């Protein structure tokens, strides 16, 4: 009555497509997820693992960058905290988890020298 016969026939025909039709409708979504995994998720997990290993291996004398952007030299390492020397006589304690990067020795120059 409200649906034309042509529309009703095509809707019924699409339902009989079966598993092949369902797979083809989900294939683009699956392809996008695989691309995101290999291009975004996997490299990020790899970077996080290397950062965690370098944070666990931080030692006295290393230069580090905190998540807040402070560059300092490690003077004391504890279980969950590190003591950083930001300048001459300026020492702060930071949580190890907030360390964003371990700077290779000799690459950081003082700002005013």
Short mmCIF file of C-alpha atoms in Angstrom, two decimals:
data_model
loop_
_atom_site.label_atom_id
_atom_site.label_comp_id
_atom_site.label_asym_id
_atom_site.label_seq_id
_atom_site.Cartn_x
_atom_site.Cartn_y
_atom_site.Cartn_z
CA UNK A 1 0.00 0.00 0.00
CA UNK A 2 2.63 2.58 1.03
CA UNK A 3 5.66 0.87 -0.50
CA UNK A 4 5.97 0.58 -4.24
CA UNK A 5 6.45 -2.97 -5.60
CA UNK A 6 9.87 -2.09 -7.11
CA UNK A 7 11.27 -0.93 -3.78
CA UNK A 8 9.92 -3.98 -1.98
CA UNK A 9 11.51 -6.30 -4.52
CA UNK A 10 14.99 -4.71 -4.25
CA UNK A 11 14.91 -4.78 -0.45
CA UNK A 12 14.05 -8.48 -0.52
CA UNK A 13 16.77 -9.16 -3.08
CA UNK A 14 19.42 -7.43 -0.95
CA UNK A 15 18.46 -9.53 2.06
CA UNK A 16 19.05 -12.71 0.07
CA UNK A 17 22.68 -11.62 -0.70
CA UNK A 18 23.82 -13.58 2.33
CA UNK A 19 27.25 -13.69 3.83
CA UNK A 20 29.06 -12.33 0.79
CA UNK A 21 27.04 -9.13 0.88
CA UNK A 22 27.58 -8.70 4.59
CA UNK A 23 31.34 -9.23 4.25
CA UNK A 24 31.59 -6.75 1.40
CA UNK A 25 29.75 -4.14 3.45
CA UNK A 26 32.18 -4.55 6.38
CA UNK A 27 35.34 -4.90 4.28
CA UNK A 28 36.05 -1.14 4.05
CA UNK A 29 35.70 -0.75 7.81
CA UNK A 30 38.02 -3.68 8.39
CA UNK A 31 40.54 -2.25 5.94
CA UNK A 32 40.47 1.14 7.67
CA UNK A 33 41.00 -0.48 11.09
CA UNK A 34 43.98 -2.49 9.80
CA UNK A 35 45.50 0.66 8.28
CA UNK A 36 45.04 2.59 11.54
CA UNK A 37 46.62 -0.25 13.50
CA UNK A 38 49.76 -0.43 11.40
CA UNK A 39 50.14 3.30 10.78
CA UNK A 40 49.12 4.78 14.15
CA UNK A 41 48.57 2.35 17.01
CA UNK A 42 51.54 0.01 16.59
CA UNK A 43 54.22 2.74 16.22
CA UNK A 44 52.81 4.59 19.25
CA UNK A 45 52.97 1.42 21.37
CA UNK A 46 56.56 0.89 20.27
CA UNK A 47 57.50 4.47 21.24
CA UNK A 48 55.85 4.07 24.63
CA UNK A 49 57.74 0.84 25.33
CA UNK A 50 61.10 2.45 24.50
CA UNK A 51 60.24 5.50 26.64
CA UNK A 52 59.30 3.28 29.60
CA UNK A 53 62.58 1.37 29.27
CA UNK A 54 64.60 4.58 29.13
CA UNK A 55 62.76 6.02 32.15
CA UNK A 56 63.47 2.87 34.15
CA UNK A 57 67.14 3.11 33.15
CA UNK A 58 67.58 6.80 34.03
CA UNK A 59 70.66 7.41 36.16
CA UNK A 60 72.52 10.23 37.84
CA UNK A 61 74.02 12.65 35.32
CA UNK A 62 71.44 12.10 32.55
CA UNK A 63 69.73 15.11 31.03
CA UNK A 64 65.95 14.79 30.82
CA UNK A 65 62.96 16.76 29.60
CA UNK A 66 59.82 16.67 31.73
CA UNK A 67 56.28 16.67 30.38
CA UNK A 68 56.06 20.31 31.44
CA UNK A 69 59.00 21.19 29.21
CA UNK A 70 61.68 21.61 31.88
CA UNK A 71 65.20 20.54 30.93
CA UNK A 72 67.32 19.37 33.81
CA UNK A 73 70.16 17.15 34.90
CA UNK A 74 69.39 14.17 37.13
CA UNK A 75 71.17 14.45 40.48
CA UNK A 76 69.35 11.75 42.46
CA UNK A 77 67.24 8.74 41.46
CA UNK A 78 64.69 7.15 43.76
CA UNK A 79 62.05 4.49 43.15
CA UNK A 80 59.30 6.78 41.83
CA UNK A 81 61.00 10.20 41.93
CA UNK A 82 64.04 11.87 40.47
CA UNK A 83 65.77 15.02 41.62
CA UNK A 84 66.58 17.41 38.79
CA UNK A 85 68.99 20.31 38.75
CA UNK A 86 67.43 22.96 36.53
CA UNK A 87 70.10 25.57 37.07
CA UNK A 88 72.96 26.31 39.42
CA UNK A 89 71.57 25.62 42.89
CA UNK A 90 68.00 25.08 41.62
CA UNK A 91 66.84 21.54 42.38
CA UNK A 92 63.36 20.09 42.07
CA UNK A 93 61.85 16.65 42.57
CA UNK A 94 59.83 15.18 39.74
CA UNK A 95 57.82 12.01 39.34
CA UNK A 96 59.55 9.57 37.00
CA UNK A 97 56.33 9.07 35.04
CA UNK A 98 56.37 12.74 34.00
CA UNK A 99 59.69 12.41 32.18
CA UNK A 100 59.02 12.86 28.49
CA UNK A 101 62.47 12.34 27.00
CA UNK A 102 66.00 11.37 27.93
CA UNK A 103 68.35 13.76 26.13
CA UNK A 104 71.66 12.27 24.95
CA UNK A 105 74.69 13.59 26.82
CA UNK A 106 76.34 16.62 25.28
CA UNK A 107 73.38 17.66 23.14
CA UNK A 108 71.89 20.17 25.58
CA UNK A 109 73.56 23.59 25.72
CA UNK A 110 72.89 26.10 28.48
CA UNK A 111 70.56 28.86 27.34
CA UNK A 112 72.68 31.85 28.42
CA UNK A 113 76.21 30.61 27.74
#
